Amino acid sequence: MRAMSTPNPTKSQQWLLYCRPGFEQDCLQETQAAPLEVSANSGFLILQGKPRLNYGQLAFTRQLITLLAEVSELPDRDRLTPLLAAIPDTPAQFSALWLETPDTNDGKTLSGFIKRFQPLLEEKLRVSGRMAENLRLPRLHIFFPDKNRVLIGISDPQNSAATAMGILRMKMPYEAPSRSVLKLAEAFEVFLSEDEKTQWIRPGMRAVDLGAAPGGWTWHLVSLGMQVEAVDNGPLKGVVADHPSVRHLRQDGFRYRPKHAVDWLVCDMIEQPGRVAALIVDWVASGSASRAFFNLKLPMKKRVEALKEALASIREVLDKKGFKYRLQAKQLYHDREEVTVFLARIKR
């Protein structure tokens, strides 16, 4: 058994990060922290050296956890006793207990074990007074890279993903014309607070979907009660093809502009990230759209650089104009070789 002391903000701190398998190096590069354990396609990495990381600024990080302890050789029969002994005394209480595995095929084989083990551990923690109904308290993460090794850590509810494993699985609507609908549905849930959803998603709002075909993102906007202009030279499919809330415009998404400003702009076109970023910021800076969700398709060997350049180009335009804005990027669970970006002008 190997235990690590409770993190001290003034000393070198250790972090456990989850990411999409295959993106470990991108996750590492973005943090600029020192690697302790990074394996290709593992879906997680251990870092040290940064006193603080900001989850909201890490596009490739699914979950951000302060690493407290490790048990490297759990026995096959009694895993509970050594695990309980390894959980540090500080913090004294937790708001939630999340037992997690890597998002890999090997990790999925542990799901049955996790379901059986979770209630046993949770009951022990409750009896000992370690669990409390206070959402401001840190969450306790028990991460199993495999069945005989466990990493123990905590996450700050204000600086981490709000879902176990950092994954928000969306249900595929049977009427949606493509699975791309899941990306936009997840984006609305991940980037917007409940108050923002109430304020910014209302029936009758107007939206434009650039590169709309076959209509997955258009379908989701319609499901939210919006009136949508779907811009694409290609055909729409399914219910959106003749939906009364959809106006299909067979035009070039890079040239189209609406006659009147719209509430939402969305874009999932397969194009160079710099070109898409320039298009979206022009809409928002000119007042053609109040806010936008868009995907940036990133080159395999320069993902971090391409993302940084695209976001920097957006900031440069808006900063020169003196605009106040919100710009966030995250590789969502339903994304693949891409990152979803949210941009909104903020009224002063």
mmCIF file of C-alpha atoms in Angstrom:
data_model
loop_
_atom_site.group_PDB
_atom_site.id
_atom_site.type_symbol
_atom_site.label_atom_id
_atom_site.label_comp_id
_atom_site.label_asym_id
_atom_site.label_seq_id
_atom_site.Cartn_x
_atom_site.Cartn_y
_atom_site.Cartn_z
ATOM 1 C CA MET A 1 0.000 0.000 0.000
ATOM 2 C CA ARG A 2 1.245 3.473 -0.878
ATOM 3 C CA ALA A 3 -0.404 6.526 0.673
ATOM 4 C CA MET A 4 0.056 10.159 -0.250
ATOM 5 C CA SER A 5 -0.425 12.982 2.183
ATOM 6 C CA THR A 6 -3.345 15.369 1.975
ATOM 7 C CA PRO A 7 -2.518 18.044 -0.644
ATOM 8 C CA ASN A 8 -1.004 21.273 0.565
ATOM 9 C CA PRO A 9 -1.569 24.252 -1.776
ATOM 10 C CA THR A 10 1.960 25.496 -1.072
ATOM 11 C CA LYS A 11 3.603 22.206 -2.096
ATOM 12 C CA SER A 12 3.685 20.134 -5.250
ATOM 13 C CA GLN A 13 0.229 18.667 -5.718
ATOM 14 C CA GLN A 14 -0.815 15.501 -7.484
ATOM 15 C CA TRP A 15 -3.792 15.319 -9.827
ATOM 16 C CA LEU A 16 -5.866 12.545 -11.343
ATOM 17 C CA LEU A 17 -7.466 13.529 -14.647
ATOM 18 C CA TYR A 18 -9.880 11.592 -16.843
ATOM 19 C CA CYS A 19 -10.011 12.102 -20.594
ATOM 20 C CA ARG A 20 -11.252 10.469 -23.765
ATOM 21 C CA PRO A 21 -9.025 7.428 -24.464
ATOM 22 C CA GLY A 22 -6.405 8.388 -27.024
ATOM 23 C CA PHE A 23 -6.256 12.017 -25.894
ATOM 24 C CA GLU A 24 -3.925 11.572 -22.909
ATOM 25 C CA GLN A 25 -1.069 13.559 -24.468
ATOM 26 C CA ASP A 26 -3.415 16.400 -25.422
ATOM 27 C CA CYS A 27 -4.737 16.480 -21.872
ATOM 28 C CA LEU A 28 -1.177 16.537 -20.502
ATOM 29 C CA GLN A 29 0.010 19.230 -22.912
ATOM 30 C CA GLU A 30 -2.908 21.489 -22.064
ATOM 31 C CA THR A 31 -2.243 21.390 -18.305
ATOM 32 C CA GLN A 32 1.520 22.076 -18.631
ATOM 33 C CA ALA A 33 1.986 19.948 -15.502
ATOM 34 C CA ALA A 34 4.613 17.250 -14.932
ATOM 35 C CA PRO A 35 3.517 13.699 -15.837
ATOM 36 C CA LEU A 36 3.712 10.925 -13.259
ATOM 37 C CA GLU A 37 1.702 8.300 -15.133
ATOM 38 C CA VAL A 38 0.489 8.669 -18.706
ATOM 39 C CA SER A 39 -0.381 5.646 -20.845
ATOM 40 C CA ALA A 40 -1.804 5.718 -24.352
ATOM 41 C CA ASN A 41 -5.526 4.904 -24.607
ATOM 42 C CA SER A 42 -5.852 4.487 -20.817
ATOM 43 C CA GLY A 43 -8.408 7.287 -20.393
ATOM 44 C CA PHE A 44 -6.645 8.777 -17.348
ATOM 45 C CA LEU A 45 -3.373 10.360 -16.264
ATOM 46 C CA ILE A 46 -1.610 11.345 -13.040
ATOM 47 C CA LEU A 47 0.174 14.702 -12.903
ATOM 48 C CA GLN A 48 1.982 16.841 -10.366
ATOM 49 C CA GLY A 49 3.520 20.261 -9.898
ATOM 50 C CA LYS A 50 0.618 22.670 -10.327
ATOM 51 C CA PRO A 51 -0.874 24.121 -7.099
ATOM 52 C CA ARG A 52 -4.159 24.674 -8.922
ATOM 53 C CA LEU A 53 -5.784 23.639 -12.190
ATOM 54 C CA ASN A 54 -8.957 25.215 -13.552
ATOM 55 C CA TYR A 55 -11.374 22.600 -14.871
ATOM 56 C CA GLY A 56 -13.294 25.148 -16.941
ATOM 57 C CA GLN A 57 -10.139 26.045 -18.869
ATOM 58 C CA LEU A 58 -9.134 22.457 -19.696
ATOM 59 C CA ALA A 59 -10.850 21.408 -22.911
ATOM 60 C CA PHE A 60 -9.545 17.826 -22.971
ATOM 61 C CA THR A 61 -10.083 17.045 -19.265
ATOM 62 C CA ARG A 62 -13.289 15.182 -18.447
ATOM 63 C CA GLN A 63 -12.781 15.211 -14.698
ATOM 64 C CA LEU A 64 -10.334 16.952 -12.348
ATOM 65 C CA ILE A 65 -9.472 15.222 -9.085
ATOM 66 C CA THR A 66 -6.990 16.000 -6.318
ATOM 67 C CA LEU A 67 -5.161 12.722 -5.725
ATOM 68 C CA LEU A 68 -4.832 11.765 -2.058
ATOM 69 C CA ALA A 69 -3.833 8.099 -1.846
ATOM 70 C CA GLU A 70 -3.272 4.862 -3.718
ATOM 71 C CA VAL A 71 -3.666 1.204 -2.851
ATOM 72 C CA SER A 72 -1.657 -0.753 -5.393
ATOM 73 C CA GLU A 73 -2.342 -4.346 -4.347
ATOM 74 C CA LEU A 74 -5.927 -4.867 -3.245
ATOM 75 C CA PRO A 75 -6.574 -8.443 -2.103
ATOM 76 C CA ASP A 76 -9.093 -10.481 -4.084
ATOM 77 C CA ARG A 77 -11.301 -11.305 -1.105
ATOM 78 C CA ASP A 78 -11.391 -8.293 1.225
ATOM 79 C CA ARG A 79 -10.993 -5.067 -0.713
ATOM 80 C CA LEU A 80 -13.102 -3.038 1.708
ATOM 81 C CA THR A 81 -10.768 -3.072 4.731
ATOM 82 C CA PRO A 82 -7.572 -1.757 3.074
ATOM 83 C CA LEU A 83 -9.581 0.739 1.041
ATOM 84 C CA LEU A 84 -11.237 2.242 4.116
ATOM 85 C CA ALA A 85 -7.863 2.419 5.859
ATOM 86 C CA ALA A 86 -6.364 4.327 2.921
ATOM 87 C CA ILE A 87 -9.002 7.088 2.806
ATOM 88 C CA PRO A 88 -7.367 10.106 4.529
ATOM 89 C CA ASP A 89 -8.956 11.686 7.603
ATOM 90 C CA THR A 90 -9.031 15.075 5.836
ATOM 91 C CA PRO A 91 -11.436 16.191 4.550
ATOM 92 C CA ALA A 92 -13.654 14.857 7.292
ATOM 93 C CA GLN A 93 -16.826 14.567 5.200
ATOM 94 C CA PHE A 94 -17.886 14.165 1.586
ATOM 95 C CA SER A 95 -20.999 15.153 -0.335
ATOM 96 C CA ALA A 96 -20.910 12.132 -2.631
ATOM 97 C CA LEU A 97 -19.111 8.863 -3.251
ATOM 98 C CA TRP A 98 -18.263 8.035 -6.858
ATOM 99 C CA LEU A 99 -16.728 4.670 -7.737
ATOM 100 C CA GLU A 100 -15.254 4.965 -11.212
ATOM 101 C CA THR A 101 -13.293 3.099 -13.864
ATOM 102 C CA PRO A 102 -11.520 4.127 -17.072
ATOM 103 C CA ASP A 103 -13.797 4.671 -20.081
ATOM 104 C CA THR A 104 -12.236 1.715 -21.883
ATOM 105 C CA ASN A 105 -13.287 -1.823 -22.772
ATOM 106 C CA ASP A 106 -11.271 -3.134 -19.809
ATOM 107 C CA GLY A 107 -12.895 -0.547 -17.566
ATOM 108 C CA LYS A 108 -16.358 -1.644 -18.651
ATOM 109 C CA THR A 109 -15.654 -5.187 -17.427
ATOM 110 C CA LEU A 110 -15.517 -3.780 -13.871
ATOM 111 C CA SER A 111 -19.039 -2.317 -13.972
ATOM 112 C CA GLY A 112 -20.621 -5.326 -12.260
ATOM 113 C CA PHE A 113 -18.043 -5.262 -9.477
ATOM 114 C CA ILE A 114 -18.535 -1.496 -9.004
ATOM 115 C CA LYS A 115 -22.310 -1.869 -8.656
ATOM 116 C CA ARG A 116 -21.882 -4.529 -5.975
ATOM 117 C CA PHE A 117 -19.077 -2.762 -4.131
ATOM 118 C CA GLN A 118 -20.503 0.786 -4.042
ATOM 119 C CA PRO A 119 -23.299 0.203 -1.473
ATOM 120 C CA LEU A 120 -20.934 -1.684 0.840
ATOM 121 C CA LEU A 121 -18.389 1.134 0.912
ATOM 122 C CA GLU A 122 -21.028 3.846 1.103
ATOM 123 C CA GLU A 123 -22.681 2.222 4.100
ATOM 124 C CA LYS A 124 -19.362 2.033 5.970
ATOM 125 C CA LEU A 125 -18.683 5.711 5.264
ATOM 126 C CA ARG A 126 -22.154 6.747 6.395
ATOM 127 C CA VAL A 127 -21.935 4.800 9.629
ATOM 128 C CA SER A 128 -18.579 6.426 10.383
ATOM 129 C CA GLY A 129 -20.008 9.903 9.718
ATOM 130 C CA ARG A 130 -17.940 10.577 6.595
ATOM 131 C CA MET A 131 -20.934 11.281 4.316
ATOM 132 C CA ALA A 132 -23.024 14.454 4.626
ATOM 133 C CA GLU A 133 -25.890 16.024 2.673
ATOM 134 C CA ASN A 134 -24.055 19.222 1.798
ATOM 135 C CA LEU A 135 -23.412 19.776 -1.915
ATOM 136 C CA ARG A 136 -20.607 22.238 -1.144
ATOM 137 C CA LEU A 137 -18.452 19.505 0.361
ATOM 138 C CA PRO A 138 -15.926 17.719 -1.859
ATOM 139 C CA ARG A 139 -16.843 14.500 -3.600
ATOM 140 C CA LEU A 140 -14.895 11.327 -2.838
ATOM 141 C CA HIS A 141 -13.608 9.511 -5.921
ATOM 142 C CA ILE A 142 -12.582 5.864 -5.761
ATOM 143 C CA PHE A 143 -11.005 5.098 -9.138
ATOM 144 C CA PHE A 144 -10.183 1.536 -10.190
ATOM 145 C CA PRO A 145 -7.668 1.405 -13.073
ATOM 146 C CA ASP A 146 -8.056 -2.344 -12.599
ATOM 147 C CA LYS A 147 -9.602 -4.660 -10.031
ATOM 148 C CA ASN A 148 -6.559 -4.729 -7.745
ATOM 149 C CA ARG A 149 -5.510 -1.090 -7.792
ATOM 150 C CA VAL A 150 -7.381 1.954 -6.553
ATOM 151 C CA LEU A 151 -6.675 5.681 -6.667
ATOM 152 C CA ILE A 152 -8.383 7.817 -4.018
ATOM 153 C CA GLY A 153 -9.083 11.497 -4.489
ATOM 154 C CA ILE A 154 -11.507 14.372 -4.067
ATOM 155 C CA SER A 155 -13.072 16.897 -6.417
ATOM 156 C CA ASP A 156 -14.292 20.421 -5.757
ATOM 157 C CA PRO A 157 -17.930 20.711 -6.944
ATOM 158 C CA GLN A 158 -17.079 24.214 -8.213
ATOM 159 C CA ASN A 159 -14.028 23.032 -10.171
ATOM 160 C CA SER A 160 -14.982 19.705 -11.716
ATOM 161 C CA ALA A 161 -17.550 17.887 -13.816
ATOM 162 C CA ALA A 162 -20.930 17.369 -12.199
ATOM 163 C CA THR A 163 -21.259 13.751 -13.361
ATOM 164 C CA ALA A 164 -19.484 10.522 -12.453
ATOM 165 C CA MET A 165 -16.462 9.832 -14.686
ATOM 166 C CA GLY A 166 -17.063 13.264 -16.189
ATOM 167 C CA ILE A 167 -19.508 11.630 -18.589
ATOM 168 C CA LEU A 168 -23.011 12.821 -19.411
ATOM 169 C CA ARG A 169 -24.723 10.169 -21.517
ATOM 170 C CA MET A 170 -27.623 11.460 -23.586
ATOM 171 C CA LYS A 171 -30.469 9.274 -24.834
ATOM 172 C CA MET A 172 -30.813 9.093 -28.604
ATOM 173 C CA PRO A 173 -34.244 10.489 -29.630
ATOM 174 C CA TYR A 174 -35.906 8.074 -32.044
ATOM 175 C CA GLU A 175 -37.070 10.896 -34.356
ATOM 176 C CA ALA A 176 -33.676 12.603 -34.670
ATOM 177 C CA PRO A 177 -32.156 12.221 -38.162
ATOM 178 C CA SER A 178 -28.585 11.635 -36.921
ATOM 179 C CA ARG A 179 -26.590 10.861 -33.788
ATOM 180 C CA SER A 180 -24.983 14.304 -33.983
ATOM 181 C CA VAL A 181 -28.017 15.523 -32.036
ATOM 182 C CA LEU A 182 -26.383 14.075 -28.916
ATOM 183 C CA LYS A 183 -23.457 16.508 -29.167
ATOM 184 C CA LEU A 184 -25.660 19.594 -29.142
ATOM 185 C CA ALA A 185 -27.971 18.185 -26.472
ATOM 186 C CA GLU A 186 -24.954 17.537 -24.244
ATOM 187 C CA ALA A 187 -23.565 21.015 -24.932
ATOM 188 C CA PHE A 188 -26.723 22.708 -23.660
ATOM 189 C CA GLU A 189 -26.511 20.655 -20.459
ATOM 190 C CA VAL A 190 -22.767 21.020 -19.843
ATOM 191 C CA PHE A 191 -22.188 24.689 -20.645
ATOM 192 C CA LEU A 192 -25.391 26.291 -19.357
ATOM 193 C CA SER A 193 -26.599 26.620 -15.773
ATOM 194 C CA GLU A 194 -30.246 26.031 -14.935
ATOM 195 C CA ASP A 195 -30.829 29.797 -14.755
ATOM 196 C CA GLU A 196 -29.174 30.296 -18.137
ATOM 197 C CA LYS A 197 -31.279 27.573 -19.709
ATOM 198 C CA THR A 198 -34.415 29.243 -18.375
ATOM 199 C CA GLN A 199 -33.313 32.616 -19.735
ATOM 200 C CA TRP A 200 -31.765 31.557 -23.038
ATOM 201 C CA ILE A 201 -33.989 28.669 -24.154
ATOM 202 C CA ARG A 202 -37.541 29.801 -24.746
ATOM 203 C CA PRO A 203 -40.208 28.801 -27.284
ATOM 204 C CA GLY A 204 -40.234 31.072 -30.308
ATOM 205 C CA MET A 205 -36.547 31.976 -30.181
ATOM 206 C CA ARG A 206 -34.812 32.126 -33.550
ATOM 207 C CA ALA A 207 -31.788 30.023 -34.441
ATOM 208 C CA VAL A 208 -29.559 29.346 -37.434
ATOM 209 C CA ASP A 209 -27.877 25.991 -38.063
ATOM 210 C CA LEU A 210 -24.930 26.313 -40.463
ATOM 211 C CA GLY A 211 -24.099 23.086 -42.285
ATOM 212 C CA ALA A 212 -27.357 21.631 -41.036
ATOM 213 C CA ALA A 213 -27.737 18.457 -43.136
ATOM 214 C CA PRO A 214 -28.933 15.871 -42.331
ATOM 215 C CA GLY A 215 -30.556 17.829 -39.507
ATOM 216 C CA GLY A 216 -29.488 16.460 -36.118
ATOM 217 C CA TRP A 217 -28.688 19.839 -34.579
ATOM 218 C CA THR A 218 -31.718 21.436 -36.245
ATOM 219 C CA TRP A 219 -33.894 18.728 -34.719
ATOM 220 C CA HIS A 220 -32.622 19.498 -31.228
ATOM 221 C CA LEU A 221 -33.241 23.228 -31.615
ATOM 222 C CA VAL A 222 -36.784 22.481 -32.800
ATOM 223 C CA SER A 223 -37.292 20.174 -29.807
ATOM 224 C CA LEU A 224 -36.472 23.189 -27.604
ATOM 225 C CA GLY A 225 -39.246 25.179 -29.280
ATOM 226 C CA MET A 226 -37.073 27.314 -31.556
ATOM 227 C CA GLN A 227 -37.695 28.521 -35.103
ATOM 228 C CA VAL A 228 -34.722 27.348 -37.164
ATOM 229 C CA GLU A 229 -33.131 28.397 -40.425
ATOM 230 C CA ALA A 230 -31.227 25.299 -41.561
ATOM 231 C CA VAL A 231 -28.491 26.342 -43.985
ATOM 232 C CA ASP A 232 -27.003 23.598 -46.165
ATOM 233 C CA ASN A 233 -26.872 22.691 -49.847
ATOM 234 C CA GLY A 234 -27.468 19.085 -48.819
ATOM 235 C CA PRO A 235 -30.860 17.537 -47.976
ATOM 236 C CA LEU A 236 -32.477 17.408 -44.552
ATOM 237 C CA LYS A 237 -33.818 14.041 -43.453
ATOM 238 C CA GLY A 238 -36.656 12.742 -41.320
ATOM 239 C CA VAL A 239 -39.125 14.977 -39.525
ATOM 240 C CA VAL A 240 -37.049 18.152 -39.946
ATOM 241 C CA ALA A 241 -37.302 17.962 -43.741
ATOM 242 C CA ASP A 242 -40.844 19.336 -43.705
ATOM 243 C CA HIS A 243 -41.215 20.585 -40.130
ATOM 244 C CA PRO A 244 -43.186 23.850 -39.830
ATOM 245 C CA SER A 245 -40.528 25.313 -37.501
ATOM 246 C CA VAL A 246 -37.717 24.706 -40.013
ATOM 247 C CA ARG A 247 -36.827 26.803 -43.039
ATOM 248 C CA HIS A 248 -34.307 24.972 -45.213
ATOM 249 C CA LEU A 249 -32.008 27.325 -47.115
ATOM 250 C CA ARG A 250 -29.823 25.686 -49.768
ATOM 251 C CA GLN A 251 -26.954 28.120 -49.426
ATOM 252 C CA ASP A 252 -23.268 28.200 -48.521
ATOM 253 C CA GLY A 253 -22.966 28.321 -44.742
ATOM 254 C CA PHE A 254 -19.936 30.606 -44.977
ATOM 255 C CA ARG A 255 -21.812 33.221 -47.006
ATOM 256 C CA TYR A 256 -25.283 33.223 -45.506
ATOM 257 C CA ARG A 257 -26.399 36.002 -43.150
ATOM 258 C CA PRO A 258 -29.900 36.480 -41.716
ATOM 259 C CA LYS A 259 -31.929 39.622 -42.323
ATOM 260 C CA HIS A 260 -32.492 39.965 -38.582
ATOM 261 C CA ALA A 261 -30.397 39.000 -35.548
ATOM 262 C CA VAL A 262 -31.003 35.544 -34.098
ATOM 263 C CA ASP A 263 -30.830 34.211 -30.557
ATOM 264 C CA TRP A 264 -28.700 31.164 -31.350
ATOM 265 C CA LEU A 265 -26.143 30.150 -33.957
ATOM 266 C CA VAL A 266 -24.953 26.538 -34.166
ATOM 267 C CA CYS A 267 -22.408 25.014 -36.522
ATOM 268 C CA ASP A 268 -20.999 21.501 -36.966
ATOM 269 C CA MET A 269 -19.336 21.917 -40.359
ATOM 270 C CA ILE A 270 -16.299 19.848 -41.305
ATOM 271 C CA GLU A 271 -13.809 22.620 -41.979
ATOM 272 C CA GLN A 272 -10.496 23.982 -40.724
ATOM 273 C CA PRO A 273 -10.857 25.205 -37.108
ATOM 274 C CA GLY A 274 -9.466 28.652 -37.896
ATOM 275 C CA ARG A 275 -11.986 29.194 -40.659
ATOM 276 C CA VAL A 276 -14.911 28.114 -38.474
ATOM 277 C CA ALA A 277 -13.703 30.308 -35.595
ATOM 278 C CA ALA A 278 -13.491 33.338 -37.908
ATOM 279 C CA LEU A 279 -17.008 32.675 -39.193
ATOM 280 C CA ILE A 280 -18.577 32.351 -35.753
ATOM 281 C CA VAL A 281 -16.871 35.362 -34.195
ATOM 282 C CA ASP A 282 -17.976 37.487 -37.160
ATOM 283 C CA TRP A 283 -21.604 36.546 -36.488
ATOM 284 C CA VAL A 284 -21.352 37.278 -32.775
ATOM 285 C CA ALA A 285 -19.236 40.434 -33.071
ATOM 286 C CA SER A 286 -21.552 41.912 -35.720
ATOM 287 C CA GLY A 287 -24.632 41.229 -33.619
ATOM 288 C CA SER A 288 -26.074 38.684 -36.071
ATOM 289 C CA ALA A 289 -26.211 36.131 -33.230
ATOM 290 C CA SER A 290 -26.296 36.536 -29.456
ATOM 291 C CA ARG A 291 -24.663 33.211 -28.626
ATOM 292 C CA ALA A 292 -23.291 30.161 -30.396
ATOM 293 C CA PHE A 293 -22.388 26.509 -30.060
ATOM 294 C CA PHE A 294 -19.920 25.224 -32.632
ATOM 295 C CA ASN A 295 -17.548 22.339 -33.124
ATOM 296 C CA LEU A 296 -13.908 22.620 -34.108
ATOM 297 C CA LYS A 297 -12.508 19.604 -35.971
ATOM 298 C CA LEU A 298 -8.892 19.396 -34.818
ATOM 299 C CA PRO A 299 -5.861 17.989 -36.687
ATOM 300 C CA MET A 300 -4.644 14.790 -35.043
ATOM 301 C CA LYS A 301 -1.034 15.837 -34.362
ATOM 302 C CA LYS A 302 -1.688 19.454 -33.361
ATOM 303 C CA ARG A 303 -4.958 19.421 -31.481
ATOM 304 C CA VAL A 304 -3.905 21.644 -28.586
ATOM 305 C CA GLU A 305 -2.130 24.158 -30.818
ATOM 306 C CA ALA A 306 -5.035 24.352 -33.270
ATOM 307 C CA LEU A 307 -7.543 24.866 -30.474
ATOM 308 C CA LYS A 308 -5.444 27.564 -28.803
ATOM 309 C CA GLU A 309 -5.013 29.418 -32.091
ATOM 310 C CA ALA A 310 -8.728 29.290 -32.876
ATOM 311 C CA LEU A 311 -9.769 30.526 -29.437
ATOM 312 C CA ALA A 312 -7.087 33.228 -29.455
ATOM 313 C CA SER A 313 -8.362 34.512 -32.796
ATOM 314 C CA ILE A 314 -11.861 34.828 -31.337
ATOM 315 C CA ARG A 315 -10.600 36.670 -28.263
ATOM 316 C CA GLU A 316 -8.550 39.037 -30.411
ATOM 317 C CA VAL A 317 -11.583 40.159 -32.427
ATOM 318 C CA LEU A 318 -13.854 40.623 -29.420
ATOM 319 C CA ASP A 319 -11.193 42.286 -27.260
ATOM 320 C CA LYS A 320 -10.424 44.832 -29.980
ATOM 321 C CA LYS A 321 -14.086 45.778 -30.087
ATOM 322 C CA GLY A 322 -14.210 46.060 -26.298
ATOM 323 C CA PHE A 323 -16.927 43.437 -25.973
ATOM 324 C CA LYS A 324 -17.614 41.469 -22.826
ATOM 325 C CA TYR A 325 -18.078 37.810 -23.638
ATOM 326 C CA ARG A 326 -17.930 34.220 -22.449
ATOM 327 C CA LEU A 327 -15.827 31.671 -24.327
ATOM 328 C CA GLN A 328 -15.490 28.042 -23.210
ATOM 329 C CA ALA A 329 -14.332 24.861 -24.918
ATOM 330 C CA LYS A 330 -14.713 21.224 -23.910
ATOM 331 C CA GLN A 331 -14.334 17.875 -25.587
ATOM 332 C CA LEU A 332 -17.729 16.424 -24.721
ATOM 333 C CA TYR A 333 -18.472 12.741 -24.251
ATOM 334 C CA HIS A 334 -20.338 12.577 -27.580
ATOM 335 C CA ASP A 335 -17.580 14.433 -29.439
ATOM 336 C CA ARG A 336 -14.891 12.522 -31.309
ATOM 337 C CA GLU A 337 -11.922 14.192 -33.025
ATOM 338 C CA GLU A 338 -13.389 17.579 -32.138
ATOM 339 C CA VAL A 339 -14.080 20.069 -29.387
ATOM 340 C CA THR A 340 -17.336 21.906 -28.703
ATOM 341 C CA VAL A 341 -17.134 25.656 -28.070
ATOM 342 C CA PHE A 342 -19.639 28.026 -26.467
ATOM 343 C CA LEU A 343 -19.477 31.753 -27.236
ATOM 344 C CA ALA A 344 -21.850 34.422 -25.923
ATOM 345 C CA ARG A 345 -21.866 38.195 -25.888
ATOM 346 C CA ILE A 346 -22.562 39.478 -22.382
ATOM 347 C CA LYS A 347 -24.419 42.713 -21.840
ATOM 348 C CA ARG A 348 -22.552 45.212 -19.699
#
